[in-house]
CSV table of C-alpha atoms (C1' of nucleotides) in Angstrom, one decimal:
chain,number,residue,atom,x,y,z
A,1,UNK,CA,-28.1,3.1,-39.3
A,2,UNK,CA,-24.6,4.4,-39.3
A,3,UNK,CA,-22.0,1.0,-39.6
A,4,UNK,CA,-19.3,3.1,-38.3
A,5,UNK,CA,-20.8,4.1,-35.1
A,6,UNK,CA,-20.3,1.0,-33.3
A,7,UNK,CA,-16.6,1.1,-34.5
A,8,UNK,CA,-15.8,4.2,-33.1
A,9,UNK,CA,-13.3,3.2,-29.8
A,10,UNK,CA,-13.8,6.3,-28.3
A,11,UNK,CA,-18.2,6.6,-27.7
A,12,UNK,CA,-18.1,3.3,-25.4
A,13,UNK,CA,-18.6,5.6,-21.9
A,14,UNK,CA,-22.6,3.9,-21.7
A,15,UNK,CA,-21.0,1.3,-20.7
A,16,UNK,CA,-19.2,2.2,-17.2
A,17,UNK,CA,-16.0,1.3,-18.6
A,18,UNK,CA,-13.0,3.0,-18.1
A,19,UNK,CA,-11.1,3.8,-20.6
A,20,UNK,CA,-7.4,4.3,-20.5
A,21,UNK,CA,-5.3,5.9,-23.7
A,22,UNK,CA,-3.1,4.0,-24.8
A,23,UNK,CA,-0.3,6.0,-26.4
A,24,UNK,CA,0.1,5.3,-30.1
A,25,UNK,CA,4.1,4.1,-30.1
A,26,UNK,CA,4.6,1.6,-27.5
A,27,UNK,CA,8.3,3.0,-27.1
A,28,UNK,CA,9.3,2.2,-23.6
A,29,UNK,CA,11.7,5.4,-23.4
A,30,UNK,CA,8.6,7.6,-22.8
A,31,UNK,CA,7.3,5.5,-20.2
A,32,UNK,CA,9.9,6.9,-18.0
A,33,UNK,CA,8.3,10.5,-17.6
A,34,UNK,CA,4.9,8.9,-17.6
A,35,UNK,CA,2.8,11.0,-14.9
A,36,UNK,CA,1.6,7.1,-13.8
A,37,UNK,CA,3.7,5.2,-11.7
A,38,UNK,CA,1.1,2.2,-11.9
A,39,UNK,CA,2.2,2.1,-15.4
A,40,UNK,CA,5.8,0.9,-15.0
A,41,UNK,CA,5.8,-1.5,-11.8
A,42,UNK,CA,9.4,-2.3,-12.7
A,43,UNK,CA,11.4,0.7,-11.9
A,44,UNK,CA,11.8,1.5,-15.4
A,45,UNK,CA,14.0,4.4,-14.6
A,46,UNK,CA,16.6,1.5,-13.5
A,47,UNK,CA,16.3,-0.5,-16.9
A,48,UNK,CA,16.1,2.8,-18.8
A,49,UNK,CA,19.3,4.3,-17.5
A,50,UNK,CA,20.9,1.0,-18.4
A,51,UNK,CA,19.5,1.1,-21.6
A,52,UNK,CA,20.7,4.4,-22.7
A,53,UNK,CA,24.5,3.4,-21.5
A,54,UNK,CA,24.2,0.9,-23.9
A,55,UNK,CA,23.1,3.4,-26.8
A,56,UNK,CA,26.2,5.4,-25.9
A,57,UNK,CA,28.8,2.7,-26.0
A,58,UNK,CA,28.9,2.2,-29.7
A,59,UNK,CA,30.7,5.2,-30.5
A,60,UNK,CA,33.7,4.0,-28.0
A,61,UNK,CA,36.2,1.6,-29.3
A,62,UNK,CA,34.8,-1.9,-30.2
A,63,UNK,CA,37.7,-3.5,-28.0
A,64,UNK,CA,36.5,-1.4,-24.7
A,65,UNK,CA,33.1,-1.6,-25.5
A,66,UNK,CA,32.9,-5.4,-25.4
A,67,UNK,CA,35.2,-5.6,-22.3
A,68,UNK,CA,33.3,-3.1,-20.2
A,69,UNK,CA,30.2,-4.4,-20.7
A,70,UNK,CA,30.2,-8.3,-21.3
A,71,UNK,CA,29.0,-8.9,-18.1
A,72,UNK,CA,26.3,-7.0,-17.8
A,73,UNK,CA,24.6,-7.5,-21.3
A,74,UNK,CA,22.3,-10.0,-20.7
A,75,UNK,CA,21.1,-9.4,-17.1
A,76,UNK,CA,20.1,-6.3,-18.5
A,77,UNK,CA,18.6,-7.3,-22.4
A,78,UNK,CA,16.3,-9.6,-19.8
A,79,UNK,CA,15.0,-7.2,-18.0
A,80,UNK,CA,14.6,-5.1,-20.7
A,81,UNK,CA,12.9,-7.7,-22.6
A,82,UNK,CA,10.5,-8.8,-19.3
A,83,UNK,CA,9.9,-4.7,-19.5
A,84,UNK,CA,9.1,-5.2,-23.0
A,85,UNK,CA,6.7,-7.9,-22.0
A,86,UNK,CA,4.5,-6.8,-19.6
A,87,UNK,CA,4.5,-3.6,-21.8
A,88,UNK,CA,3.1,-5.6,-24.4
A,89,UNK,CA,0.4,-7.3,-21.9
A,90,UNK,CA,-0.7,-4.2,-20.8
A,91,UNK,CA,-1.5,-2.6,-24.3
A,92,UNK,CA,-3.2,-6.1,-25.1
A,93,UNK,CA,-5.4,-6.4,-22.2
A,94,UNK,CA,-6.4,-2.5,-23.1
A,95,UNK,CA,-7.0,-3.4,-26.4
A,96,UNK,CA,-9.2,-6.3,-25.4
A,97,UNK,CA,-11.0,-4.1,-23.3
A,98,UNK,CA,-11.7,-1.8,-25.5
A,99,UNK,CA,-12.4,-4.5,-28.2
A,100,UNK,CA,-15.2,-6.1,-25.5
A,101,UNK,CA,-16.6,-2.7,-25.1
A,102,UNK,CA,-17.1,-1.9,-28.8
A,103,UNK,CA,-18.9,-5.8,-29.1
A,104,UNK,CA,-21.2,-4.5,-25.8
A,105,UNK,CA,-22.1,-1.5,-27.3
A,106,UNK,CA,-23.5,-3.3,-30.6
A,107,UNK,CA,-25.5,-5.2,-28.7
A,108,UNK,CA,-26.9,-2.0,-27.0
A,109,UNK,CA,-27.6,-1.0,-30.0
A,110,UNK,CA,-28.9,-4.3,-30.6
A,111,UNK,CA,-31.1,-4.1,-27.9
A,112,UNK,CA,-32.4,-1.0,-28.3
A,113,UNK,CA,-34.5,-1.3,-31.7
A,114,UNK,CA,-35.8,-4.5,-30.0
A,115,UNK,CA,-39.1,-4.4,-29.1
A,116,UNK,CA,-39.4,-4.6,-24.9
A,117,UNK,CA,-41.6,-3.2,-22.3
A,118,UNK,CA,-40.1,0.1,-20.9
A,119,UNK,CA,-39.8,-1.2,-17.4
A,120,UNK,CA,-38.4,-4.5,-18.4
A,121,UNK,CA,-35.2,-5.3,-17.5
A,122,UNK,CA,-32.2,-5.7,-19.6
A,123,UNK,CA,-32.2,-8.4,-21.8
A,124,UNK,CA,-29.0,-10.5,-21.4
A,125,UNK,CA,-26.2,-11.3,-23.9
A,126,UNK,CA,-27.4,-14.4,-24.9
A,127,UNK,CA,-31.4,-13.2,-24.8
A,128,UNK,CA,-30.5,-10.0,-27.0
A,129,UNK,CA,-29.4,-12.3,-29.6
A,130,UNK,CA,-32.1,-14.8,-29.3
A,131,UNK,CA,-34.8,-12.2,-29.4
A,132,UNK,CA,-33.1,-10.4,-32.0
A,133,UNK,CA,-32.9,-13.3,-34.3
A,134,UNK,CA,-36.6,-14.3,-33.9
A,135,UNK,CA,-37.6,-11.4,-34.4
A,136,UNK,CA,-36.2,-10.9,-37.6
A,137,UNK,CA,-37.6,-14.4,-38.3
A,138,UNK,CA,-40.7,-13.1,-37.6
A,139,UNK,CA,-40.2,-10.0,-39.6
A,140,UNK,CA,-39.5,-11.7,-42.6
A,141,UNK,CA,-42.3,-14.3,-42.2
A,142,UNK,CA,-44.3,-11.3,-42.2
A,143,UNK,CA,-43.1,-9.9,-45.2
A,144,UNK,CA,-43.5,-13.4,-47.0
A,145,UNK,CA,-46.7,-13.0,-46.1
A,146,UNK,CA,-47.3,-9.4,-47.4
A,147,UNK,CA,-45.5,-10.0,-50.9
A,148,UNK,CA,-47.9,-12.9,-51.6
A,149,UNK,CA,-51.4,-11.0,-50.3
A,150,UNK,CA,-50.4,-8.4,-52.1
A,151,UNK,CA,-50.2,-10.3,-55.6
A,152,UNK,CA,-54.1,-11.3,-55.6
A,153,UNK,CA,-56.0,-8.2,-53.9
A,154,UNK,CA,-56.7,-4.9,-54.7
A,155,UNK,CA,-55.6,-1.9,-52.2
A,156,UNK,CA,-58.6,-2.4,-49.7
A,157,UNK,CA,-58.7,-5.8,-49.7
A,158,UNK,CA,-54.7,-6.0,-49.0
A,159,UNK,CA,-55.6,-3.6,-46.4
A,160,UNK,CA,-58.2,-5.2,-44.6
A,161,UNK,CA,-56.1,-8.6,-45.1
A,162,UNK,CA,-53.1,-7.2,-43.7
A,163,UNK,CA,-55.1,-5.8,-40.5
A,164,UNK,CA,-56.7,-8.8,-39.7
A,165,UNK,CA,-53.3,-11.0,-40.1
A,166,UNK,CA,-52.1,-11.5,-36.3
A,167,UNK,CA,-48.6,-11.9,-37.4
A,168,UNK,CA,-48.9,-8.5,-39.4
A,169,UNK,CA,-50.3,-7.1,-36.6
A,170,UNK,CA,-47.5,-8.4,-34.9
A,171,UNK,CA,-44.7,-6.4,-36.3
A,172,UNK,CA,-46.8,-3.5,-37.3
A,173,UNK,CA,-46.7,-3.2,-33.0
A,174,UNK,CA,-43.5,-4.4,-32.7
A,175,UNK,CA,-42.1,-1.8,-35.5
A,176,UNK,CA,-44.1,0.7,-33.9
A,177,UNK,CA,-43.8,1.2,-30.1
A,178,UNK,CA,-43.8,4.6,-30.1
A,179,UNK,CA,-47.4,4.3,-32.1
A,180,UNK,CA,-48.3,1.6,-30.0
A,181,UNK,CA,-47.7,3.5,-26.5
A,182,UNK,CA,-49.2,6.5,-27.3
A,183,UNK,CA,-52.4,4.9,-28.7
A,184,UNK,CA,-55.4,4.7,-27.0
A,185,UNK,CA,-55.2,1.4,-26.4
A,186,UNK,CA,-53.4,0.6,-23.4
A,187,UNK,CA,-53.1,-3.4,-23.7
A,188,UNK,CA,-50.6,-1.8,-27.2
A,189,UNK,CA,-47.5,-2.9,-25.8
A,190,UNK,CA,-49.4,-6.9,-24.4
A,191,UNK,CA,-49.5,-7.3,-27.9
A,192,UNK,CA,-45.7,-7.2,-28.7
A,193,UNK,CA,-45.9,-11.1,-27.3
A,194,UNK,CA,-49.4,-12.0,-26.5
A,195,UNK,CA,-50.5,-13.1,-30.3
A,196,UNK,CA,-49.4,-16.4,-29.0
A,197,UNK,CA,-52.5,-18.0,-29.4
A,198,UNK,CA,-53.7,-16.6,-32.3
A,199,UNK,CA,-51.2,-17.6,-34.8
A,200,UNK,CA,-48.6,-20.4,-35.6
A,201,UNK,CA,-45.9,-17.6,-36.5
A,202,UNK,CA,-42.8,-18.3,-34.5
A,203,UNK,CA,-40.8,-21.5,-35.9
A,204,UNK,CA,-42.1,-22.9,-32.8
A,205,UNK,CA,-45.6,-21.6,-32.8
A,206,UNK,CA,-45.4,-20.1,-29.8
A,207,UNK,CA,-45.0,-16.1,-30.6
A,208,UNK,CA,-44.2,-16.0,-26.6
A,209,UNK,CA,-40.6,-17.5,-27.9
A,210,UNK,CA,-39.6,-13.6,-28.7
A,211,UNK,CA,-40.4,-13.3,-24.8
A,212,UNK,CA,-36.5,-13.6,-22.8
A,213,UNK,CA,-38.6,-15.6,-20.4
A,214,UNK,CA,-38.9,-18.0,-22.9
A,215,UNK,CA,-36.2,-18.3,-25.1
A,216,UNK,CA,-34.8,-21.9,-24.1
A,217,UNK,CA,-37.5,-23.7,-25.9
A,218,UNK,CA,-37.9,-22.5,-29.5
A,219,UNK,CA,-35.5,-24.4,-30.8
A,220,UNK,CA,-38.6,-27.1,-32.5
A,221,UNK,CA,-38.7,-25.8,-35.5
A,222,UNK,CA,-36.8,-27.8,-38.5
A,223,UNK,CA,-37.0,-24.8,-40.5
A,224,UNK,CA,-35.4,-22.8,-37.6
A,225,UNK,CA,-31.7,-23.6,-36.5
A,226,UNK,CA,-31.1,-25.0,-33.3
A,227,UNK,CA,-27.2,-23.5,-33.0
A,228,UNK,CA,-28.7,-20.6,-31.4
B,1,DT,C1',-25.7,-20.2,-0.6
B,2,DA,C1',-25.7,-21.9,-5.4
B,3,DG,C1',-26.1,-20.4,-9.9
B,4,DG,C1',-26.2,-17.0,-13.6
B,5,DC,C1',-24.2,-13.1,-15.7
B,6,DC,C1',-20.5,-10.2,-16.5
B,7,DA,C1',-15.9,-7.8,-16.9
B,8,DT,C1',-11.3,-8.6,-17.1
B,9,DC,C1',-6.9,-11.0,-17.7
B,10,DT,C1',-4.3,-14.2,-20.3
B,11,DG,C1',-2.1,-17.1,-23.7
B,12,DG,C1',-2.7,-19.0,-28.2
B,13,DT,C1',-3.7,-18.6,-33.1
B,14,DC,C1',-4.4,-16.3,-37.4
B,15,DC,C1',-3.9,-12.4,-40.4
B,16,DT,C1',-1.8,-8.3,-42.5
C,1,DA,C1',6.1,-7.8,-35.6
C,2,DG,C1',1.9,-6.2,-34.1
C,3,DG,C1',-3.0,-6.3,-33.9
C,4,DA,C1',-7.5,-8.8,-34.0
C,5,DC,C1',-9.9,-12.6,-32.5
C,6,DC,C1',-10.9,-16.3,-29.5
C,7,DA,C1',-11.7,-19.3,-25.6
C,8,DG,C1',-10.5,-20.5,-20.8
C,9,DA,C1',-9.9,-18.9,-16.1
C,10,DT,C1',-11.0,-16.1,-12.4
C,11,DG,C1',-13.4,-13.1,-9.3
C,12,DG,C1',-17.2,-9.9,-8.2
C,13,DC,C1',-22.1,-8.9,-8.1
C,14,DC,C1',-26.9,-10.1,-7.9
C,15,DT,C1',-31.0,-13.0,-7.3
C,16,DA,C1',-34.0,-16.9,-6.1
DNA sequence: TAGGCCATCTGGTCCT
DNA sequence: AGGACCAGATGGCCTA
């Protein structure tokens, strides 16, 4: 896996989101020029006119400076600082946006090394983590299981063993859909959640609980927390 | 049509 | 001060 490459703000297209560049300096003096009028609803060229008067006073004497331009000071700092506001907003709400986008493409990245029929349909937010999190329960149950065979038997036997466990079997489909869907078995990908039956491997012995479908009732097991 | 899911906006809070 | 994170509000879309 690469950690970065759900980080990257840029790759987030899968999504359908629009993404909108947000310049680097939020200094409002280029937002006059900006080629979007849908950017500066206020009239910035007004506030920005006003603002640059004030940047030339300085240099005139202190006494003339403050009479000419008492008056006007704070109508104008207010609008410049209501300017500054709704600059502000803007570059949040992008930023959110963005930040929301990079969170929904890690769970599409989630949801892709999960285990699902081809034709299902997209597992939800709150499903993606649910599956996701029994399956890696299940995962490591299997492993448990593995480490502790493999102590006491010899190569074949472990073999055999591991082959006939249901819960091995299990994630050896589950880690293998590709395997699984171009065996000769067709009924490869029923077994990602039919073992049901067979074995008492979910915290709630019911290996259907990895099914979305499903989901709401796993929460039995005391060994299994029920935040999720 | 009600309910679920989702995207987006928004203000507050915390952190650097 | 500015950015990240969070949770609430809102409106749109879809489905049973």
């Amino acid at each position: 896996m690469s950690p970065k490459s759900d980080c990257s703000p840029v790759q987030l297209s899968s999504e359908g989101g629009q993404y909108y560049p947000i310049p680097d300096d939020e200094d409002t003096s280029s937002l006059p020029s900006s080629p979007n009028p849908s950017v500066s609803p206020l009239g910035l060229e007004d506030c920005f006119s006003e603002e640059q008067s004030s940047y030339a006073d300085p240099r005139e004497p202190p006494q003339k400076k403050q009479k000419a331009r008492k008056g006007r000071t704070k109508a104008k700092s207010e609008a410049v600082v209501s300017k500054q506001k709704k600059n502000r907003r803007v570059k949040a709400n992008d930023r959110e946006r963005n930040r929301m986008h990079n969170l929904n493409s890690a769970l599409d990245a989630l949801r892709s090394v999960l285990p699902t029929f081809p034709d299902d349909a997209k597992l939800t937010k709150i499903e993606t983590l649910r599956f996701a999190h029994n399956y890696i329960w299940a995962l490591t149950e299997t492993l448990q299981m593995a480490d502790q065979t493999l102590l006491g038997l010899g190569p074949q036997e472990v073999r055999e063993t591991f082959q006939r466990s249901p819960s091995a079997r299990l994630v050896m489909d589950l880690t293998s859909p590709v395997s699984s869907a171009s065996s000769s078995s067709p009924c490869e990908w029923d077994s990602l959640y039919s073992p049901v039956s067979q074995a008492s491997l979910s915290p709630t012995s019911c290996m259907e609980d990895l099914l979305p479908s499903s989901i709401p009732c796993f929460s039995h097991s005391p060994s299994f927390p029920e935040y999720i």
